Coordinates of C-alpha atoms in Angstrom, one line a residue:
M449 CA 0.1 0.1 0.6
P450 CA 1.3 3.1 -0.8
V451 CA 3.0 5.7 2.1
R452 CA 0.1 7.8 1.3
N453 CA -2.9 6.0 1.6
M454 CA -1.2 4.7 4.7
V455 CA -0.8 7.7 5.8
A456 CA -5.0 9.1 4.9
L457 CA -6.1 5.7 7.2
F458 CA -4.0 6.7 10.3
L459 CA -4.7 9.9 10.1
A460 CA -8.7 8.7 9.4
A461 CA -8.3 6.0 12.8
V462 CA -6.9 9.4 14.7
L463 CA -9.7 11.6 13.7
S464 CA -12.9 9.0 14.1
L465 CA -10.9 7.9 17.3
M466 CA -11.6 12.1 18.5
C467 CA -15.0 11.8 17.7
Y468 CA -16.1 8.4 19.1
T469 CA -14.1 9.9 22.9
R470 CA -15.7 13.5 22.1
A471 CA -19.1 12.1 21.8
D472 CA -18.8 9.5 24.9
R473 CA -18.0 12.3 27.3
N474 CA -21.0 14.4 25.7
R475 CA -23.0 11.3 25.3
Y476 CA -25.9 13.4 28.2
A477 CA -25.8 16.0 26.2
T478 CA -28.6 13.9 23.9
T479 CA -29.8 12.1 27.5
V480 CA -31.1 16.2 29.1
S481 CA -32.4 17.8 25.7
E482 CA -34.4 14.4 25.5
A483 CA -35.9 15.2 29.5
M484 CA -36.5 18.8 27.6
D485 CA -38.7 17.7 25.3
L486 CA -40.5 14.7 27.9
I487 CA -41.1 17.4 30.7
A488 CA -42.2 20.3 28.3
F489 CA -44.6 17.5 26.0
N490 CA -45.6 15.6 29.4
Y491 CA -45.3 18.1 32.6
L492 CA -48.8 18.6 34.2
E493 CA -48.0 22.4 32.4
D494 CA -47.6 23.9 30.3
V495 CA -42.7 25.5 30.5
G496 CA -41.2 26.9 28.1
Y497 CA -37.8 25.5 27.1
R498 CA -36.3 28.5 27.9
D499 CA -37.1 28.0 31.5
L500 CA -36.0 24.8 31.6
Y501 CA -32.7 25.6 30.0
E502 CA -31.8 27.8 32.3
N503 CA -32.8 25.5 35.3
A504 CA -30.7 22.7 33.9
M505 CA -27.5 25.6 34.4
R506 CA -28.7 26.8 37.7
G507 CA -29.0 22.8 38.8
M508 CA -25.5 22.3 36.8
T509 CA -23.6 24.9 38.6
E510 CA -24.7 25.4 41.6
G511 CA -24.4 22.1 42.5
L512 CA -20.2 22.3 42.0
D513 CA -20.7 24.5 45.2
P514 CA -21.7 26.8 47.2
Y515 CA -19.9 29.5 45.3
S516 CA -20.6 28.8 41.0
S517 CA -23.8 29.6 40.0
Y518 CA -25.3 30.9 36.3
I519 CA -26.3 33.9 35.6
S520 CA -29.6 34.7 34.0
P521 CA -29.5 37.9 31.1
A522 CA -32.5 38.9 33.8
D523 CA -29.5 38.2 36.7
Y524 CA -26.6 40.1 34.4
Q525 CA -26.9 43.8 35.3
R526 CA -27.8 43.0 38.8
F527 CA -24.6 41.4 38.6
Q528 CA -22.1 44.0 37.1
E529 CA -25.0 46.3 39.0
D530 CA -23.2 45.1 42.2
I531 CA -19.1 45.1 41.3
D532 CA -19.6 48.9 39.9
Q533 CA -20.8 49.5 43.6
E534 CA -24.1 49.9 43.4
F535 CA -27.7 48.2 43.2
G536 CA -31.0 47.9 44.7
G537 CA -31.6 46.0 47.7
I538 CA -31.4 45.9 51.0
G539 CA -27.6 46.3 52.1
I540 CA -26.5 42.7 53.3
L541 CA -24.4 40.1 52.1
V542 CA -25.3 36.5 52.2
E543 CA -23.3 33.1 52.2
F544 CA -25.1 29.6 51.9
N545 CA -23.9 27.9 55.4
R546 CA -23.1 24.5 54.2
E547 CA -24.1 22.6 57.1
T548 CA -27.0 24.2 58.5
G549 CA -28.3 24.3 55.0
R550 CA -29.2 27.8 55.5
L551 CA -28.5 32.0 54.9
V552 CA -26.4 33.4 56.8
V553 CA -26.0 37.4 56.7
M554 CA -22.0 37.9 56.3
S555 CA -22.4 42.7 57.1
P556 CA -24.7 44.5 56.5
L557 CA -23.6 47.2 54.4
F558 CA -23.4 50.7 56.5
D559 CA -26.5 53.3 56.5
T560 CA -28.4 50.6 54.7
P561 CA -32.0 50.0 54.4
A562 CA -31.2 46.5 56.4
A563 CA -28.6 48.0 59.3
R564 CA -31.0 50.3 60.2
A565 CA -33.7 48.0 60.5
G566 CA -31.7 45.9 63.3
V567 CA -29.9 43.1 61.3
R568 CA -26.8 41.4 62.1
A569 CA -23.7 39.9 61.2
G570 CA -23.9 36.1 61.7
D571 CA -27.9 35.8 61.4
V572 CA -29.8 33.2 59.8
I573 CA -32.4 34.4 57.6
L574 CA -34.3 31.8 58.2
S575 CA -37.4 33.5 55.8
I576 CA -37.6 35.7 52.8
D577 CA -41.7 37.2 52.0
G578 CA -42.9 33.7 54.2
R579 CA -40.9 31.4 52.0
D580 CA -39.1 29.3 54.1
T581 CA -35.5 29.6 53.1
F582 CA -33.8 25.8 53.9
G583 CA -32.4 24.7 51.7
M584 CA -32.8 27.4 49.5
S585 CA -29.9 27.9 46.3
F586 CA -28.1 31.7 46.9
R587 CA -29.8 32.7 43.2
E588 CA -33.2 32.0 45.2
A589 CA -32.3 34.5 47.8
V590 CA -31.2 36.9 45.9
E591 CA -33.7 37.3 43.8
M592 CA -36.9 37.1 46.2
I593 CA -34.7 40.2 48.8
R594 CA -33.8 42.4 45.9
G595 CA -36.5 44.2 44.6
K596 CA -38.3 48.0 43.0
P597 CA -36.8 50.5 45.4
G598 CA -39.6 51.3 47.5
E599 CA -40.9 47.7 47.7
V600 CA -41.0 46.1 51.1
V601 CA -39.6 42.1 51.3
Q602 CA -39.9 40.2 55.2
L603 CA -36.9 38.8 56.2
S604 CA -37.0 36.1 59.4
I605 CA -33.8 37.0 61.4
L606 CA -32.1 34.2 64.2
H607 CA -29.4 36.5 66.3
I608 CA -26.6 35.1 67.2
G609 CA -27.1 33.6 70.4
E610 CA -31.2 34.0 70.7
Q611 CA -33.4 31.4 70.6
T612 CA -37.0 33.5 68.9
P613 CA -37.0 34.4 65.5
I614 CA -37.8 38.2 64.8
D615 CA -39.9 39.8 61.8
V616 CA -38.5 42.6 59.9
D617 CA -40.3 45.1 57.2
I618 CA -37.2 46.0 55.4
Q619 CA -37.6 48.9 52.3
R620 CA -35.6 48.2 49.2
A621 CA -33.9 51.5 48.0
I622 CA -30.8 52.4 46.2
I623 CA -27.6 51.1 47.1
P624 CA -24.9 52.8 46.8
I625 CA -21.6 50.8 48.9
E626 CA -18.9 53.0 50.6
S627 CA -16.6 51.0 52.0
V628 CA -13.5 52.8 53.2
L629 CA -14.9 54.1 57.1
G630 CA -13.2 55.8 60.3
D631 CA -13.4 56.0 63.4
G632 CA -17.0 58.6 63.7
R633 CA -18.2 60.9 61.4
R634 CA -17.2 65.4 62.2
A635 CA -20.3 67.6 62.5
D636 CA -20.0 68.0 58.5
G637 CA -20.7 64.4 58.1
S638 CA -17.5 63.2 56.7
W639 CA -15.6 60.4 58.5
D640 CA -12.6 61.3 61.1
F641 CA -10.2 58.9 61.1
Q642 CA -8.1 59.7 63.3
L643 CA -8.8 57.0 67.1
A644 CA -11.3 59.1 70.1
G645 CA -9.0 57.1 72.8
D646 CA -5.6 58.1 71.0
P647 CA -5.0 60.6 68.1
R648 CA -1.7 59.3 67.3
I649 CA -3.4 56.0 65.8
T650 CA -4.9 56.2 62.9
Y651 CA -8.1 53.8 62.6
I652 CA -9.5 52.9 59.0
R653 CA -12.7 50.2 58.8
L654 CA -13.1 48.4 55.2
I655 CA -16.2 46.9 54.8
N656 CA -16.4 45.5 51.5
F657 CA -14.0 45.3 48.2
G658 CA -15.0 46.8 45.3
E659 CA -14.5 49.6 42.4
N660 CA -13.6 52.2 43.7
S661 CA -12.3 51.0 46.9
V662 CA -8.7 51.3 46.7
T663 CA -9.1 55.0 46.0
E664 CA -10.6 55.5 48.8
L665 CA -7.6 54.0 50.9
A666 CA -5.6 56.7 48.7
Q667 CA -7.3 58.9 49.3
V668 CA -7.6 58.4 53.0
L669 CA -3.9 58.6 53.0
Q670 CA -2.5 60.0 51.3
G671 CA -2.0 63.5 52.7
R672 CA -2.3 62.4 55.8
K673 CA 1.0 61.3 59.0
P674 CA -0.5 58.3 60.3
K675 CA 2.1 57.0 63.5
A676 CA 0.1 53.9 63.7
L677 CA -2.6 52.8 61.9
I678 CA -5.6 50.0 62.9
L679 CA -6.5 48.4 59.6
D680 CA -10.3 47.4 61.1
L681 CA -11.3 44.0 58.3
R682 CA -14.5 42.4 60.6
D683 CA -17.4 41.0 58.8
N684 CA -15.8 41.9 55.8
A685 CA -17.2 39.6 53.3
G686 CA -14.5 39.8 50.6
G687 CA -15.4 41.5 47.1
L688 CA -12.8 41.8 44.2
L689 CA -9.4 40.8 43.9
D690 CA -7.7 43.6 42.7
A691 CA -9.5 45.9 46.0
A692 CA -6.7 42.5 47.8
V693 CA -3.8 43.2 46.1
G694 CA -5.2 46.5 45.3
T695 CA -5.3 46.9 49.2
C696 CA -1.5 44.5 50.6
S697 CA 0.4 47.4 47.7
A698 CA -1.0 50.5 50.1
F699 CA 0.7 49.1 52.9
L700 CA 3.2 46.6 51.1
N701 CA 7.1 47.8 49.6
E702 CA 7.6 43.8 48.4
G703 CA 6.8 40.7 48.0
T704 CA 4.3 38.6 47.2
I705 CA 0.8 39.1 47.7
V706 CA -0.8 35.9 46.6
T707 CA -1.0 33.4 44.7
I708 CA -3.9 31.6 42.1
R709 CA -3.8 28.1 42.0
G710 CA -6.2 25.4 39.7
R711 CA -6.5 21.8 39.5
D712 CA -3.7 19.9 40.9
G713 CA -1.9 22.7 42.5
E714 CA -0.8 24.7 39.4
V715 CA -0.2 27.8 39.5
H716 CA -1.4 30.4 37.8
R717 CA -0.7 33.3 38.9
T718 CA 1.4 35.2 41.4
F719 CA 0.9 38.9 42.4
E720 CA 3.2 41.2 44.2
A721 CA 3.5 44.5 45.5
N722 CA 4.0 47.2 43.5
G723 CA 6.5 49.4 45.3
A724 CA 4.2 52.2 46.1
A725 CA 3.5 51.6 49.2
L726 CA 1.9 54.4 50.9
L727 CA 2.3 54.3 54.4
D728 CA 6.2 53.1 55.2
D729 CA 7.0 50.3 57.2
E730 CA 8.5 51.2 60.3
I731 CA 4.4 52.3 61.3
P732 CA 3.7 50.0 62.9
L733 CA 0.1 48.0 62.1
T734 CA -2.7 45.5 63.4
V735 CA -5.3 44.3 61.1
L736 CA -9.5 43.7 62.8
V737 CA -10.6 40.0 61.6
N738 CA -13.3 37.9 62.6
H739 CA -15.4 35.0 61.3
F740 CA -17.2 36.5 59.2
S741 CA -13.7 37.7 57.6
A742 CA -13.7 35.9 54.0
S743 CA -12.4 35.8 51.0
A744 CA -10.2 39.9 49.8
S745 CA -10.4 40.1 53.6
E746 CA -8.7 36.8 54.8
I747 CA -5.9 37.8 51.3
V748 CA -5.1 41.3 52.1
A749 CA -4.7 39.7 56.7
A750 CA -2.9 36.6 55.7
C751 CA -0.3 39.0 53.1
L752 CA 0.6 41.7 56.0
Q753 CA 1.0 38.4 58.6
D754 CA 2.7 36.5 56.5
H755 CA 5.4 39.4 55.6
E756 CA 5.0 39.9 59.9
R757 CA 4.0 43.6 58.6
A758 CA 1.0 43.9 60.7
K759 CA 0.0 42.2 64.6
V760 CA -3.8 40.4 63.5
I761 CA -6.5 40.6 66.0
G762 CA -8.9 38.6 66.7
Q763 CA -10.7 35.8 66.1
R764 CA -9.9 33.2 63.0
T765 CA -11.9 34.3 60.3
W766 CA -14.0 32.8 57.6
G767 CA -12.9 30.2 55.4
K768 CA -13.6 31.0 51.5
G769 CA -10.5 31.2 49.5
T770 CA -11.7 30.1 45.8
V771 CA -11.9 31.8 42.5
Q772 CA -14.8 32.3 40.4
N773 CA -14.8 34.0 37.0
V774 CA -17.7 35.6 34.8
I775 CA -17.9 33.7 32.4
P776 CA -20.0 35.3 29.3
I777 CA -22.2 33.0 27.3
E778 CA -25.3 33.4 24.5
S779 CA -22.8 35.8 23.3
G780 CA -22.3 38.4 26.8
R781 CA -25.9 38.9 27.8
A782 CA -25.5 36.1 29.8
A783 CA -22.9 33.8 31.5
M784 CA -21.2 32.2 34.8
K785 CA -19.3 32.7 37.7
L786 CA -16.8 29.2 37.3
T787 CA -15.0 28.5 40.8
T788 CA -11.1 27.8 38.6
A789 CA -9.0 28.2 41.5
S790 CA -8.1 28.9 45.0
Y791 CA -6.2 31.8 47.1
W792 CA -2.5 30.1 48.3
R793 CA -1.0 33.5 51.3
P794 CA 2.6 34.4 50.1
S795 CA 3.4 31.9 52.9
G796 CA 2.1 28.3 50.6
K797 CA -0.4 27.6 52.7
N798 CA -4.3 27.1 51.5
I799 CA -7.0 29.9 53.0
H800 CA -10.1 27.8 52.0
R801 CA -11.6 25.7 54.1
L802 CA -12.4 22.2 52.6
K803 CA -15.4 20.9 52.5
D804 CA -14.0 18.1 55.4
A805 CA -11.9 20.4 57.3
T806 CA -11.2 19.7 60.6
D807 CA -10.7 22.9 62.8
E808 CA -6.7 21.9 63.1
D809 CA -6.4 21.5 59.9
E810 CA -5.2 25.4 57.7
W811 CA -7.0 27.1 55.9
G812 CA -8.9 30.9 57.0
V813 CA -5.7 33.5 59.3
R814 CA -5.7 32.8 62.4
P815 CA -4.9 36.0 64.9
D816 CA -1.3 36.1 66.0
P817 CA -0.4 33.8 69.4
D818 CA -1.2 36.2 72.2
F819 CA -3.9 37.9 70.3
E820 CA -6.8 35.9 70.0
I821 CA -9.6 37.4 71.5
L822 CA -12.6 35.8 72.1
L823 CA -15.7 37.2 71.7
T824 CA -19.0 36.0 72.8
D825 CA -21.9 36.5 71.0
E826 CA -24.0 39.0 72.8
Q827 CA -20.5 40.9 72.9
A828 CA -20.2 41.3 69.9
N829 CA -23.3 42.0 68.9
D830 CA -22.9 44.7 71.3
V831 CA -19.9 45.9 69.7
R832 CA -21.9 46.5 66.8
Q833 CA -23.9 48.1 67.6
R834 CA -22.3 50.3 69.1
R835 CA -19.8 51.1 66.0
R836 CA -23.7 51.4 64.6
Q837 CA -25.0 53.5 67.6
K838 CA -20.8 55.4 66.8
D839 CA -21.6 56.1 62.4
T840 CA -24.8 57.6 62.4
G841 CA -23.9 60.2 65.2
A842 CA -25.3 58.6 68.9
K843 CA -24.1 58.9 71.1
P844 CA -23.9 55.3 72.9
K845 CA -26.0 54.8 76.2
P846 CA -23.9 55.0 79.6
D847 CA -22.5 51.4 81.1
P848 CA -24.3 51.7 84.7
D849 CA -21.6 49.2 85.6
K850 CA -18.4 51.6 84.9
P851 CA -17.2 54.4 86.1
P852 CA -18.0 57.8 83.6
H853 CA -14.3 57.7 82.8
E854 CA -13.5 54.6 81.6
A855 CA -16.7 54.7 79.1
A856 CA -15.5 58.5 77.4
A857 CA -12.1 56.0 77.3
D858 CA -14.1 52.7 75.8
P859 CA -17.2 53.9 74.8
L860 CA -17.3 50.6 72.3
D861 CA -16.5 48.2 74.8
D862 CA -14.3 46.6 72.3
P863 CA -12.2 44.0 73.2
Q864 CA -10.5 43.0 70.0
L865 CA -10.2 46.9 69.8
R866 CA -8.5 47.8 73.2
R867 CA -6.7 45.1 72.7
A868 CA -5.1 46.4 69.3
I869 CA -4.9 50.2 70.4
E870 CA -2.3 47.8 73.0
Y871 CA -0.5 46.4 71.2
L872 CA -0.4 50.5 69.1
Q873 CA 0.4 52.4 72.2
Q874 CA 2.8 50.3 72.6
Q875 CA 5.6 49.6 70.1
L876 CA 4.5 54.1 70.3
N877 CA 6.5 54.2 73.0
E878 CA 9.1 52.3 71.9
I879 CA 9.6 54.3 68.9
D880 CA 9.2 57.2 70.9
P881 CA 9.2 56.9 75.4
K882 CA 8.7 61.1 74.9
A883 CA 5.2 61.4 72.8

C-alpha cells in the first residue's frame, strides 16, 4: 500500500477515535435534550424551553459548590451593578452555610435599610416574604430579597445567641456602597479617621472590596502621616481580587501578595506588591478580623501577616479562598460564575476551608500568637450596635457598671479594638518614649 494511503488511513483512524471520545464525553447532552422534550410535552403545566434550559444551567453550576452559579440575562445587569458598587436591594452580603442549609448574613452594609432595621452580621435568614429558606439556593434568595426601590421585603431572622426569631420589614432602595469608613463622623458628616481615644492612631474600617475601595483608601492615606494604624476588616465578606491586591500594595513595598492555583495545585498567577506603598514600613500596623472576615479580607490579612508587616488580632476568619471566574455565554447576555482556582498565602498555605476540613487543619487566617481575642455572641452584637450608634452620630448609652471616665475612654467596649490599641501604644512608646 502506498505510504500516502497509509497516512490517510492513520489520520482517519485518529479523527474517528477523537470523535468517538468526544461523543462519549458528551453523551449526556442527548439525554438532557430528551428530558427537556419529555417535560415540555408531558408536564402538568405548560413550560417553555427557556425556563427548562435556565433551570438545567442553575442545577449544573450550583451543584458544584456554594459559589458557582448561572447568571441569566435577567440577572446579569444586577450582577454588574454589584461590581460597580451600586445595586438595588436592602444592603446585606449573604453566604450559604453548608452545614445548616441556611443563609447567613455576612455583613449589613453601613447606613443601608438592613443596617437601620437592626440586621446584624451572623444573622440567620429563616424566611423571605414567608417562604422558608431551608434548602433555597443562593440565587433564589438574592432574587427574592432584591426588588424595585420602595417595595418592602419581610425577613424572618434569628440573631446569634437568641432562641426566638423576629420578623423585620425592610424597604428596598438603591444601595451605593461606601467602603472605607473611619472611627466616627464629624459635624459635617465626613469621616474622622483619628482614633478618639488616641489621635496618634489612624483607624480605617474597610467594609468591602469594590471598584472604588483602593481609591478611597489612597485618599485617606495620602497627605496623612499616621504614627500607627488599625485596619479593621471584621465583618468584611470580601469583594474584588484587584481591590485586595491594591490594598496590600498600600501597606507593603515588596513581596508576594497572593498566588492563584488551579486544579492539581498548578500556579495560574502570582501577584506581587507594586513598590508604591502609601504607609512607611516602620509605622506599626494591626489588622482586626473575625469569623465573618472572608475572601478578599483573608487575602489582605494573610499577606500582611506572612510578611510580618502587621499583627492580626481577633478571631479566625471564615475560610473562603476560591476564585470565581465570570465567563460570558449566550453572546454576552448571560454568564457562568465558575470556581476555577483557589487563593494561597505567600507562605504557601491554602486559605480555603475544604468541605471536610476540621478546626485543626490549615485554612483561613488565625490571629497571631497572644492576639486571639474571642468574643461571646453577646459581646460581638454589643460591639456592632455601639459601632452603629457611633457611625450615625448617636451617643452610646452609658454603662451603669463602669465609672464615667472609663466609659469615655473606651466608648465601644470592644476588647479586640482595645488589644490593638494597647499593642500600638506599646510600639509607639518604644519608638519615642516621650511621645
